[in-house]
Structures are given as C-alpha cells and as structure tokens.
Amino acid sequence: MQWNLLADSLCGSEGSKGFERAPPESLRWEFRKNRILEHILELDPTILCVQELDEPHFDDWILPSLKSIGFDGVFEKKPNSVDGSAIFVNSERFSIASTKSIRYAASPSSDTPPSPTDLFPQNQKALIVQLLDKHSSRPLIVTVTHLKAEKNELGESIRYQEMKTLLDSLLSDYGTTSTPIIIAADLNATPTSNHYPARVYPFIEQHSLGMQSSYANGRGSDGEPEYTTWKVRKGQESRHTIDYIFYRVNCGLEVVSTLDMPVDVDDDRIPSFRYPSDHFSLLTEFEWC
C-alpha cells in the first residue's frame, strides 16, 4: 500500500495553507488521524509505505496503533522538515533485516548531466528496507520516497536527478542478483506532461534495474489511474497521477490486482470528511512466482 498522508504540519488545520474549499473540521488532525487509520485497517495491507508523516505522529500515534495489530515500522525524517516517510510491515509475514537511507543531491541547473561541483543537498530522501519473508525465506527490498514538488522544468530536472540516484544505488546493491524490489513513491511527476518534458517516469521504466509500474503493467491493466490526487489549493484545481507502486519485473513478483481510484469524489475535492488526505491510496496485490 502506498499513501501520501498529508502531514498535519502541511494541511492547514491551524490556519489556511491553501485548502480553502475543504471543510475546516475535516482538516483537524484529531479527525484525520482516525480516518487514516480506519482506511489502512479497511485495506489491510501486509506492507504499508507512507509519505508526509510528521515525526511526532510516528512515535505517538501510528507506530503504537499498528504495533497493536502486529506491525513493525521504520521512519526517515526529511532533513529540514517535520515530516518524513515510513515503511510498516506485518511482523507475522516479514521481518526487517536492514535499513538504509539516501539523501538526494541535485544541481539547480537543468543541464544533464550536472557537474559534481554543482550538486546541492536536497530536502528529499529515500528509505530502503530489506525484508525477509518468514513463509518462504525470500528477501524483498522495499523503498519509499517523495521527490521534489516544484512543478516546472527545473523541478522535473531535480526529480530526475533524485530518481537516478536512487535507481543507481539499488542497481549497485542488487544489480547482479534477482532480488525483487518494490518502490512506493510520490514522484510529484506525471507519466507525460504538456508543460515541460516528462523525464522521471520514462526514466524509471527505461533504467536497467528493470522497474515497471504495477498499475500500468499488471494483469488486465488499462494503464495508470486517471488521477491519484485531486484538490483545490490556492484557487487552482489540480487532478494528476503522481503516486506509484513500481516493481522489478522478472525477479519473482507478479501483480495479481490493483485498487481502483474512487470515482465519487466530493465537489470540493480532497481532503474531505470521506478522504482524509489530498492523495488517494494505492494498493497492489503481489504474489511470488
């Protein structure tokens, strides 16, 4: 399961940060955290990857809540933010063997490739967890990441550099093996773009690591969802596909099914009383093959 939770520090519950059409009560953390947990329990994932989780809420809310039903989890905070990303696993099925984090660096120039002297640390990171399936003794690498948000050509260039760093690192660690890999990501990038060249999504599927989207390449797939986020912020309505679950093909995983996006979206879009984040969740069922 992949889900950008919309961190409380970013949602505007204590003052307007742009979700002017969302009912104010629907933005309150005390309301949203219960709806988030209800949705997770409803989908009942074995592995849960989230972005935009405030660090205090990892320790005092979601980890204790999920531990009470048999999960374990790890968290990685952004360097200059309250929020970060986390991976949770059902402890009856998987054990956490090791963890690794990567802080991205990128060039502010759109030139490719950038000069090594022109690289600057970014506020985005990747969290990589090596799991062991207790039923089959097979390893599984799960990665969660959240790329640069700026929606322009420079932002896409930085996202491309961030994703190249991640994929090259995974290739260096696992390229000579057939270890299965899953990447759960808020790329902040659409598969195609009319405003600037789309670089990130095509690069992932062309990289020699062999990653493909579970939604676009699963059984009976019609391609990516029409949207994974649909919101009105600062007077602008945006409806995009920017969230994904990628997997390494021909390495022991097969897509069984994927969760459809909701079609009954409120007129004020999301977040709302029914949908507690400005992103919808993604869910892919895999099986060993």
PDB file of C-alpha atoms in Angstrom:
ATOM      1  CA  MET A   1       0.000   0.000   0.000  1.00  0.00           C
ATOM      2  CA  GLN A   2       1.286   3.458  -0.966  1.00  0.00           C
ATOM      3  CA  TRP A   3      -0.192   6.612   0.558  1.00  0.00           C
ATOM      4  CA  ASN A   4       0.816  10.224   0.971  1.00  0.00           C
ATOM      5  CA  LEU A   5      -0.985  11.018   4.236  1.00  0.00           C
ATOM      6  CA  LEU A   6      -0.875  14.845   4.036  1.00  0.00           C
ATOM      7  CA  ALA A   7       1.141  15.798   7.108  1.00  0.00           C
ATOM      8  CA  ASP A   8      -0.680  17.827   9.718  1.00  0.00           C
ATOM      9  CA  SER A   9       2.150  20.362   9.504  1.00  0.00           C
ATOM     10  CA  LEU A  10       1.221  20.886   5.823  1.00  0.00           C
ATOM     11  CA  CYS A  11      -2.575  20.597   5.756  1.00  0.00           C
ATOM     12  CA  GLY A  12      -3.554  23.977   7.174  1.00  0.00           C
ATOM     13  CA  SER A  13      -5.547  22.705  10.153  1.00  0.00           C
ATOM     14  CA  GLU A  14      -4.172  25.562  12.264  1.00  0.00           C
ATOM     15  CA  GLY A  15      -4.576  28.219   9.589  1.00  0.00           C
ATOM     16  CA  SER A  16      -5.053  28.420   5.851  1.00  0.00           C
ATOM     17  CA  LYS A  17      -2.367  26.801   3.761  1.00  0.00           C
ATOM     18  CA  GLY A  18      -4.408  26.638   0.639  1.00  0.00           C
ATOM     19  CA  PHE A  19      -7.190  24.046   1.077  1.00  0.00           C
ATOM     20  CA  GLU A  20      -9.792  26.794   1.190  1.00  0.00           C
ATOM     21  CA  ARG A  21     -12.668  24.588  -0.016  1.00  0.00           C
ATOM     22  CA  ALA A  22     -12.063  21.773   2.458  1.00  0.00           C
ATOM     23  CA  PRO A  23     -14.432  21.815   5.452  1.00  0.00           C
ATOM     24  CA  PRO A  24     -12.297  23.150   8.341  1.00  0.00           C
ATOM     25  CA  GLU A  25     -13.280  20.296  10.646  1.00  0.00           C
ATOM     26  CA  SER A  26     -12.102  17.776   8.058  1.00  0.00           C
ATOM     27  CA  LEU A  27      -8.561  19.191   8.321  1.00  0.00           C
ATOM     28  CA  ARG A  28      -8.261  18.749  12.071  1.00  0.00           C
ATOM     29  CA  TRP A  29      -5.643  16.153  12.936  1.00  0.00           C
ATOM     30  CA  GLU A  30      -7.781  14.543  15.620  1.00  0.00           C
ATOM     31  CA  PHE A  31     -10.365  13.807  12.932  1.00  0.00           C
ATOM     32  CA  ARG A  32      -7.993  12.927  10.112  1.00  0.00           C
ATOM     33  CA  LYS A  33      -5.805  10.520  12.063  1.00  0.00           C
ATOM     34  CA  ASN A  34      -8.804   8.329  12.866  1.00  0.00           C
ATOM     35  CA  ARG A  35      -9.978   8.308   9.249  1.00  0.00           C
ATOM     36  CA  ILE A  36      -6.442   7.487   8.063  1.00  0.00           C
ATOM     37  CA  LEU A  37      -6.187   4.548  10.440  1.00  0.00           C
ATOM     38  CA  GLU A  38      -9.682   3.330   9.524  1.00  0.00           C
ATOM     39  CA  HIS A  39      -8.722   3.324   5.843  1.00  0.00           C
ATOM     40  CA  ILE A  40      -5.491   1.422   6.479  1.00  0.00           C
ATOM     41  CA  LEU A  41      -7.332  -1.194   8.519  1.00  0.00           C
ATOM     42  CA  GLU A  42     -10.007  -1.479   5.831  1.00  0.00           C
ATOM     43  CA  LEU A  43      -7.450  -2.234   3.105  1.00  0.00           C
ATOM     44  CA  ASP A  44      -5.433  -4.490   5.436  1.00  0.00           C
ATOM     45  CA  PRO A  45      -2.040  -4.279   3.688  1.00  0.00           C
ATOM     46  CA  THR A  46       0.883  -6.524   4.541  1.00  0.00           C
ATOM     47  CA  ILE A  47       3.323  -3.730   3.692  1.00  0.00           C
ATOM     48  CA  LEU A  48       2.449  -0.043   4.088  1.00  0.00           C
ATOM     49  CA  CYS A  49       4.541   2.827   2.686  1.00  0.00           C
ATOM     50  CA  VAL A  50       3.641   6.411   3.553  1.00  0.00           C
ATOM     51  CA  GLN A  51       4.912   9.918   2.892  1.00  0.00           C
ATOM     52  CA  GLU A  52       4.171  13.168   4.746  1.00  0.00           C
ATOM     53  CA  LEU A  53       4.037  11.678   8.215  1.00  0.00           C
ATOM     54  CA  ASP A  54       5.044  14.137  10.937  1.00  0.00           C
ATOM     55  CA  GLU A  55       7.798  12.735  13.138  1.00  0.00           C
ATOM     56  CA  PRO A  56       5.874  13.107  16.443  1.00  0.00           C
ATOM     57  CA  HIS A  57       2.914  11.261  14.931  1.00  0.00           C
ATOM     58  CA  PHE A  58       5.109   8.302  14.024  1.00  0.00           C
ATOM     59  CA  ASP A  59       6.118   7.863  17.667  1.00  0.00           C
ATOM     60  CA  ASP A  60       2.922   8.807  19.493  1.00  0.00           C
ATOM     61  CA  TRP A  61       0.240   7.611  17.060  1.00  0.00           C
ATOM     62  CA  ILE A  62       0.765   5.410  14.033  1.00  0.00           C
ATOM     63  CA  LEU A  63       3.563   3.110  15.246  1.00  0.00           C
ATOM     64  CA  PRO A  64       1.816   2.244  18.539  1.00  0.00           C
ATOM     65  CA  SER A  65      -1.504   1.859  16.703  1.00  0.00           C
ATOM     66  CA  LEU A  66      -0.080  -0.502  14.093  1.00  0.00           C
ATOM     67  CA  LYS A  67       2.102  -2.385  16.579  1.00  0.00           C
ATOM     68  CA  SER A  68      -1.053  -3.263  18.481  1.00  0.00           C
ATOM     69  CA  ILE A  69      -2.219  -5.247  15.437  1.00  0.00           C
ATOM     70  CA  GLY A  70       1.117  -6.906  14.684  1.00  0.00           C
ATOM     71  CA  PHE A  71       3.087  -4.398  12.606  1.00  0.00           C
ATOM     72  CA  ASP A  72       6.601  -3.064  12.911  1.00  0.00           C
ATOM     73  CA  GLY A  73       7.878   0.074  11.214  1.00  0.00           C
ATOM     74  CA  VAL A  74      10.752   2.425  10.483  1.00  0.00           C
ATOM     75  CA  PHE A  75      10.711   6.178   9.834  1.00  0.00           C
ATOM     76  CA  GLU A  76      13.022   8.560   7.982  1.00  0.00           C
ATOM     77  CA  LYS A  77      12.633  12.292   8.574  1.00  0.00           C
ATOM     78  CA  LYS A  78      13.347  14.894   5.914  1.00  0.00           C
ATOM     79  CA  PRO A  79      16.442  16.922   6.866  1.00  0.00           C
ATOM     80  CA  ASN A  80      14.699  20.305   7.048  1.00  0.00           C
ATOM     81  CA  SER A  81      11.071  19.389   7.713  1.00  0.00           C
ATOM     82  CA  VAL A  82       8.899  17.983  10.468  1.00  0.00           C
ATOM     83  CA  ASP A  83       7.590  15.232   8.208  1.00  0.00           C
ATOM     84  CA  GLY A  84       9.144  12.207   6.555  1.00  0.00           C
ATOM     85  CA  SER A  85       8.388   8.769   5.158  1.00  0.00           C
ATOM     86  CA  ALA A  86       7.866   5.388   6.778  1.00  0.00           C
ATOM     87  CA  ILE A  87       7.541   1.699   5.968  1.00  0.00           C
ATOM     88  CA  PHE A  88       5.421  -0.667   8.067  1.00  0.00           C
ATOM     89  CA  VAL A  89       5.267  -4.452   7.721  1.00  0.00           C
ATOM     90  CA  ASN A  90       3.122  -7.210   9.169  1.00  0.00           C
ATOM     91  CA  SER A  91       5.521  -8.894  11.590  1.00  0.00           C
ATOM     92  CA  GLU A  92       3.878 -12.284  11.186  1.00  0.00           C
ATOM     93  CA  ARG A  93       4.814 -12.278   7.499  1.00  0.00           C
ATOM     94  CA  PHE A  94       8.007 -10.227   7.249  1.00  0.00           C
ATOM     95  CA  SER A  95      10.991  -9.382   9.405  1.00  0.00           C
ATOM     96  CA  ILE A  96      13.075  -6.231   8.892  1.00  0.00           C
ATOM     97  CA  ALA A  97      16.639  -7.328   8.155  1.00  0.00           C
ATOM     98  CA  SER A  98      18.262  -3.947   7.459  1.00  0.00           C
ATOM     99  CA  THR A  99      17.524  -0.317   6.635  1.00  0.00           C
ATOM    100  CA  LYS A 100      19.293   2.329   4.585  1.00  0.00           C
ATOM    101  CA  SER A 101      18.530   5.938   3.743  1.00  0.00           C
ATOM    102  CA  ILE A 102      19.673   8.180   0.913  1.00  0.00           C
ATOM    103  CA  ARG A 103      19.648  11.967   0.996  1.00  0.00           C
ATOM    104  CA  TYR A 104      19.421  13.268  -2.528  1.00  0.00           C
ATOM    105  CA  ALA A 105      21.711  15.902  -4.013  1.00  0.00           C
ATOM    106  CA  ALA A 106      20.968  17.688  -7.263  1.00  0.00           C
ATOM    107  CA  SER A 107      22.050  20.540  -9.462  1.00  0.00           C
ATOM    108  CA  PRO A 108      19.872  23.655  -9.758  1.00  0.00           C
ATOM    109  CA  SER A 109      20.804  23.711 -13.410  1.00  0.00           C
ATOM    110  CA  SER A 110      18.637  21.847 -15.893  1.00  0.00           C
ATOM    111  CA  ASP A 111      21.745  20.699 -17.741  1.00  0.00           C
ATOM    112  CA  THR A 112      22.288  16.937 -17.927  1.00  0.00           C
ATOM    113  CA  PRO A 113      24.498  15.559 -16.570  1.00  0.00           C
ATOM    114  CA  PRO A 114      25.216  18.144 -13.857  1.00  0.00           C
ATOM    115  CA  SER A 115      28.728  18.952 -12.761  1.00  0.00           C
ATOM    116  CA  PRO A 116      29.693  17.194  -9.489  1.00  0.00           C
ATOM    117  CA  THR A 117      30.692  20.589  -8.096  1.00  0.00           C
ATOM    118  CA  ASP A 118      27.204  21.900  -8.825  1.00  0.00           C
ATOM    119  CA  LEU A 119      25.330  19.412  -6.635  1.00  0.00           C
ATOM    120  CA  PHE A 120      23.458  20.647  -3.572  1.00  0.00           C
ATOM    121  CA  PRO A 121      21.791  18.570  -0.819  1.00  0.00           C
ATOM    122  CA  GLN A 122      18.019  18.365  -1.209  1.00  0.00           C
ATOM    123  CA  ASN A 123      15.293  18.050   1.402  1.00  0.00           C
ATOM    124  CA  GLN A 124      14.127  14.774  -0.138  1.00  0.00           C
ATOM    125  CA  LYS A 125      15.249  11.286   0.881  1.00  0.00           C
ATOM    126  CA  ALA A 126      14.653   7.622   0.176  1.00  0.00           C
ATOM    127  CA  LEU A 127      14.183   4.922   2.797  1.00  0.00           C
ATOM    128  CA  ILE A 128      15.226   1.402   1.756  1.00  0.00           C
ATOM    129  CA  VAL A 129      14.310  -1.630   3.847  1.00  0.00           C
ATOM    130  CA  GLN A 130      15.422  -5.209   3.285  1.00  0.00           C
ATOM    131  CA  LEU A 131      12.723  -7.658   4.370  1.00  0.00           C
ATOM    132  CA  LEU A 132      12.732 -11.408   4.840  1.00  0.00           C
ATOM    133  CA  ASP A 133       9.555 -13.355   4.098  1.00  0.00           C
ATOM    134  CA  LYS A 134       9.061 -15.677   7.063  1.00  0.00           C
ATOM    135  CA  HIS A 135       6.932 -18.053   4.976  1.00  0.00           C
ATOM    136  CA  SER A 136       9.317 -18.556   2.076  1.00  0.00           C
ATOM    137  CA  SER A 137      12.652 -17.209   3.408  1.00  0.00           C
ATOM    138  CA  ARG A 138      12.838 -14.998   0.313  1.00  0.00           C
ATOM    139  CA  PRO A 139      14.272 -11.462   0.514  1.00  0.00           C
ATOM    140  CA  LEU A 140      12.340  -8.398  -0.616  1.00  0.00           C
ATOM    141  CA  ILE A 141      13.601  -4.828  -0.940  1.00  0.00           C
ATOM    142  CA  VAL A 142      11.003  -2.125  -0.268  1.00  0.00           C
ATOM    143  CA  THR A 143      11.724   1.551  -0.875  1.00  0.00           C
ATOM    144  CA  VAL A 144       9.628   4.616  -0.126  1.00  0.00           C
ATOM    145  CA  THR A 145      10.439   8.065  -1.480  1.00  0.00           C
ATOM    146  CA  HIS A 146       8.917  11.501  -2.023  1.00  0.00           C
ATOM    147  CA  LEU A 147      10.509  13.655  -4.726  1.00  0.00           C
ATOM    148  CA  LYS A 148      10.823  17.403  -5.255  1.00  0.00           C
ATOM    149  CA  ALA A 149       7.410  19.110  -5.502  1.00  0.00           C
ATOM    150  CA  GLU A 150       8.143  22.070  -7.789  1.00  0.00           C
ATOM    151  CA  LYS A 151       6.018  21.671 -10.932  1.00  0.00           C
ATOM    152  CA  ASN A 152       8.211  23.103 -13.672  1.00  0.00           C
ATOM    153  CA  GLU A 153      11.117  22.071 -15.859  1.00  0.00           C
ATOM    154  CA  LEU A 154      13.707  22.715 -13.168  1.00  0.00           C
ATOM    155  CA  GLY A 155      11.690  20.708 -10.669  1.00  0.00           C
ATOM    156  CA  GLU A 156      11.472  17.836 -13.137  1.00  0.00           C
ATOM    157  CA  SER A 157      15.224  18.010 -13.653  1.00  0.00           C
ATOM    158  CA  ILE A 158      15.810  17.772  -9.903  1.00  0.00           C
ATOM    159  CA  ARG A 159      13.329  14.875  -9.613  1.00  0.00           C
ATOM    160  CA  TYR A 160      15.151  13.111 -12.453  1.00  0.00           C
ATOM    161  CA  GLN A 161      18.467  13.512 -10.628  1.00  0.00           C
ATOM    162  CA  GLU A 162      16.915  12.266  -7.378  1.00  0.00           C
ATOM    163  CA  MET A 163      15.435   9.182  -9.022  1.00  0.00           C
ATOM    164  CA  LYS A 164      18.673   8.450 -10.886  1.00  0.00           C
ATOM    165  CA  THR A 165      20.489   8.492  -7.544  1.00  0.00           C
ATOM    166  CA  LEU A 166      18.010   6.005  -6.076  1.00  0.00           C
ATOM    167  CA  LEU A 167      17.920   3.612  -9.030  1.00  0.00           C
ATOM    168  CA  ASP A 168      21.697   3.664  -9.486  1.00  0.00           C
ATOM    169  CA  SER A 169      22.126   2.890  -5.782  1.00  0.00           C
ATOM    170  CA  LEU A 170      19.704  -0.047  -5.975  1.00  0.00           C
ATOM    171  CA  LEU A 171      21.435  -1.269  -9.124  1.00  0.00           C
ATOM    172  CA  SER A 172      24.808  -1.111  -7.392  1.00  0.00           C
ATOM    173  CA  ASP A 173      23.490  -3.104  -4.408  1.00  0.00           C
ATOM    174  CA  TYR A 174      21.250  -5.619  -6.202  1.00  0.00           C
ATOM    175  CA  GLY A 175      22.003  -5.424  -9.929  1.00  0.00           C
ATOM    176  CA  THR A 176      23.934  -8.683 -10.017  1.00  0.00           C
ATOM    177  CA  THR A 177      21.113 -10.527  -8.220  1.00  0.00           C
ATOM    178  CA  SER A 178      17.479 -11.266  -8.973  1.00  0.00           C
ATOM    179  CA  THR A 179      16.329  -9.777  -5.671  1.00  0.00           C
ATOM    180  CA  PRO A 180      12.763  -8.447  -6.012  1.00  0.00           C
ATOM    181  CA  ILE A 181      12.349  -4.716  -5.408  1.00  0.00           C
ATOM    182  CA  ILE A 182       9.289  -2.544  -4.786  1.00  0.00           C
ATOM    183  CA  ILE A 183       9.385   1.259  -4.904  1.00  0.00           C
ATOM    184  CA  ALA A 184       6.418   3.158  -3.439  1.00  0.00           C
ATOM    185  CA  ALA A 185       6.652   6.769  -4.492  1.00  0.00           C
ATOM    186  CA  ASP A 186       5.064  10.152  -4.625  1.00  0.00           C
ATOM    187  CA  LEU A 187       7.079  11.269  -7.630  1.00  0.00           C
ATOM    188  CA  ASN A 188       5.379  14.653  -7.943  1.00  0.00           C
ATOM    189  CA  ALA A 189       5.707  13.800 -11.634  1.00  0.00           C
ATOM    190  CA  THR A 190       3.130  12.689 -14.172  1.00  0.00           C
ATOM    191  CA  PRO A 191       3.800   9.995 -16.797  1.00  0.00           C
ATOM    192  CA  THR A 192       3.518  12.632 -19.533  1.00  0.00           C
ATOM    193  CA  SER A 193       3.388  16.412 -19.486  1.00  0.00           C
ATOM    194  CA  ASN A 194       2.107  19.151 -21.777  1.00  0.00           C
ATOM    195  CA  HIS A 195       4.018  21.893 -19.958  1.00  0.00           C
ATOM    196  CA  TYR A 196       7.594  20.555 -19.860  1.00  0.00           C
ATOM    197  CA  PRO A 197       9.282  17.290 -20.865  1.00  0.00           C
ATOM    198  CA  ALA A 198       8.350  14.395 -18.578  1.00  0.00           C
ATOM    199  CA  ARG A 199      11.636  12.797 -17.571  1.00  0.00           C
ATOM    200  CA  VAL A 200      11.169  10.904 -14.323  1.00  0.00           C
ATOM    201  CA  TYR A 201       8.502   8.317 -15.162  1.00  0.00           C
ATOM    202  CA  PRO A 202      10.012   7.308 -18.538  1.00  0.00           C
ATOM    203  CA  PHE A 203      13.463   7.111 -16.950  1.00  0.00           C
ATOM    204  CA  ILE A 204      12.279   4.641 -14.295  1.00  0.00           C
ATOM    205  CA  GLU A 205      10.846   2.262 -16.876  1.00  0.00           C
ATOM    206  CA  GLN A 206      13.917   2.564 -19.112  1.00  0.00           C
ATOM    207  CA  HIS A 207      16.502   2.073 -16.342  1.00  0.00           C
ATOM    208  CA  SER A 208      18.480  -1.167 -16.432  1.00  0.00           C
ATOM    209  CA  LEU A 209      17.255  -2.103 -12.936  1.00  0.00           C
ATOM    210  CA  GLY A 210      14.067  -3.290 -14.665  1.00  0.00           C
ATOM    211  CA  MET A 211      11.332  -1.429 -12.764  1.00  0.00           C
ATOM    212  CA  GLN A 212       7.764  -1.174 -14.075  1.00  0.00           C
ATOM    213  CA  SER A 213       4.566   0.308 -12.691  1.00  0.00           C
ATOM    214  CA  SER A 214       2.304  -2.283 -11.091  1.00  0.00           C
ATOM    215  CA  TYR A 215      -0.765  -0.297 -12.194  1.00  0.00           C
ATOM    216  CA  ALA A 216       0.334   0.134 -15.802  1.00  0.00           C
ATOM    217  CA  ASN A 217       1.723  -3.378 -16.261  1.00  0.00           C
ATOM    218  CA  GLY A 218      -0.445  -5.641 -14.097  1.00  0.00           C
ATOM    219  CA  ARG A 219      -2.939  -8.237 -15.249  1.00  0.00           C
ATOM    220  CA  GLY A 220      -5.614  -6.696 -17.458  1.00  0.00           C
ATOM    221  CA  SER A 221      -4.219  -3.222 -16.873  1.00  0.00           C
ATOM    222  CA  ASP A 222      -5.658  -0.194 -18.647  1.00  0.00           C
ATOM    223  CA  GLY A 223      -2.640   1.900 -17.687  1.00  0.00           C
ATOM    224  CA  GLU A 224      -2.071   4.323 -14.842  1.00  0.00           C
ATOM    225  CA  PRO A 225      -5.093   5.711 -12.963  1.00  0.00           C
ATOM    226  CA  GLU A 226      -6.556   8.942 -14.312  1.00  0.00           C
ATOM    227  CA  TYR A 227      -5.602  10.595 -11.035  1.00  0.00           C
ATOM    228  CA  THR A 228      -4.086   9.859  -7.633  1.00  0.00           C
ATOM    229  CA  THR A 229      -4.632  13.371  -6.280  1.00  0.00           C
ATOM    230  CA  TRP A 230      -7.498  15.800  -6.892  1.00  0.00           C
ATOM    231  CA  LYS A 231      -7.540  19.011  -4.947  1.00  0.00           C
ATOM    232  CA  VAL A 232      -8.297  22.699  -4.993  1.00  0.00           C
ATOM    233  CA  ARG A 233      -5.488  24.701  -3.481  1.00  0.00           C
ATOM    234  CA  LYS A 234      -4.931  28.440  -3.613  1.00  0.00           C
ATOM    235  CA  GLY A 235      -7.774  28.754  -6.076  1.00  0.00           C
ATOM    236  CA  GLN A 236      -6.353  26.197  -8.517  1.00  0.00           C
ATOM    237  CA  GLU A 237      -7.878  22.780  -9.167  1.00  0.00           C
ATOM    238  CA  SER A 238      -5.355  20.040  -9.907  1.00  0.00           C
ATOM    239  CA  ARG A 239      -6.077  16.466 -10.910  1.00  0.00           C
ATOM    240  CA  HIS A 240      -2.943  14.421 -11.552  1.00  0.00           C
ATOM    241  CA  THR A 241      -1.387  10.980 -11.404  1.00  0.00           C
ATOM    242  CA  ILE A 242       1.800  11.374  -9.367  1.00  0.00           C
ATOM    243  CA  ASP A 243       1.751   8.366  -6.981  1.00  0.00           C
ATOM    244  CA  TYR A 244       3.002   4.930  -7.998  1.00  0.00           C
ATOM    245  CA  ILE A 245       3.988   1.429  -6.962  1.00  0.00           C
ATOM    246  CA  PHE A 246       6.861   0.132  -9.089  1.00  0.00           C
ATOM    247  CA  TYR A 247       8.241  -3.387  -9.004  1.00  0.00           C
ATOM    248  CA  ARG A 248      11.206  -5.195 -10.523  1.00  0.00           C
ATOM    249  CA  VAL A 249       9.943  -7.413 -13.313  1.00  0.00           C
ATOM    250  CA  ASN A 250      11.110 -10.987 -13.911  1.00  0.00           C
ATOM    251  CA  CYS A 251      12.515 -11.185 -10.394  1.00  0.00           C
ATOM    252  CA  GLY A 252       9.940 -13.280  -8.557  1.00  0.00           C
ATOM    253  CA  LEU A 253       6.953 -10.914  -8.196  1.00  0.00           C
ATOM    254  CA  GLU A 254       3.741 -10.940 -10.205  1.00  0.00           C
ATOM    255  CA  VAL A 255       0.914  -8.415 -10.000  1.00  0.00           C
ATOM    256  CA  VAL A 256      -2.412 -10.019  -9.069  1.00  0.00           C
ATOM    257  CA  SER A 257      -4.607  -6.926  -8.733  1.00  0.00           C
ATOM    258  CA  THR A 258      -4.619  -3.179  -8.065  1.00  0.00           C
ATOM    259  CA  LEU A 259      -7.027  -0.917  -6.217  1.00  0.00           C
ATOM    260  CA  ASP A 260      -9.135   1.448  -8.340  1.00  0.00           C
ATOM    261  CA  MET A 261      -9.245   5.142  -7.565  1.00  0.00           C
ATOM    262  CA  PRO A 262     -12.537   6.432  -6.094  1.00  0.00           C
ATOM    263  CA  VAL A 263     -14.985   7.919  -8.597  1.00  0.00           C
ATOM    264  CA  ASP A 264     -17.361   9.506  -6.062  1.00  0.00           C
ATOM    265  CA  VAL A 265     -15.136  12.494  -5.309  1.00  0.00           C
ATOM    266  CA  ASP A 266     -16.794  15.383  -3.471  1.00  0.00           C
ATOM    267  CA  ASP A 267     -17.417  18.667  -5.294  1.00  0.00           C
ATOM    268  CA  ASP A 268     -14.864  20.309  -3.009  1.00  0.00           C
ATOM    269  CA  ARG A 269     -12.395  17.530  -3.919  1.00  0.00           C
ATOM    270  CA  ILE A 270      -9.956  16.283  -1.290  1.00  0.00           C
ATOM    271  CA  PRO A 271      -9.166  16.362   1.568  1.00  0.00           C
ATOM    272  CA  SER A 272     -12.721  15.947   2.810  1.00  0.00           C
ATOM    273  CA  PHE A 273     -14.669  14.147   5.506  1.00  0.00           C
ATOM    274  CA  ARG A 274     -14.580  10.948   3.437  1.00  0.00           C
ATOM    275  CA  TYR A 275     -10.997  11.209   2.201  1.00  0.00           C
ATOM    276  CA  PRO A 276      -8.574  12.473   4.879  1.00  0.00           C
ATOM    277  CA  SER A 277      -5.633  13.256   2.579  1.00  0.00           C
ATOM    278  CA  ASP A 278      -5.120  15.214  -0.623  1.00  0.00           C
ATOM    279  CA  HIS A 279      -3.863  11.949  -2.176  1.00  0.00           C
ATOM    280  CA  PHE A 280      -5.700   8.682  -2.678  1.00  0.00           C
ATOM    281  CA  SER A 281      -4.112   5.434  -1.566  1.00  0.00           C
ATOM    282  CA  LEU A 282      -2.713   2.855  -3.980  1.00  0.00           C
ATOM    283  CA  LEU A 283      -2.787  -0.869  -3.306  1.00  0.00           C
ATOM    284  CA  THR A 284      -1.171  -3.656  -5.304  1.00  0.00           C
ATOM    285  CA  GLU A 285      -1.530  -7.341  -4.537  1.00  0.00           C
ATOM    286  CA  PHE A 286       1.607  -9.267  -5.466  1.00  0.00           C
ATOM    287  CA  GLU A 287       2.320 -12.962  -5.390  1.00  0.00           C
ATOM    288  CA  TRP A 288       5.592 -14.858  -5.536  1.00  0.00           C
ATOM    289  CA  CYS A 289       6.233 -16.577  -8.841  1.00  0.00           C
TER     290      CYS A 289
END
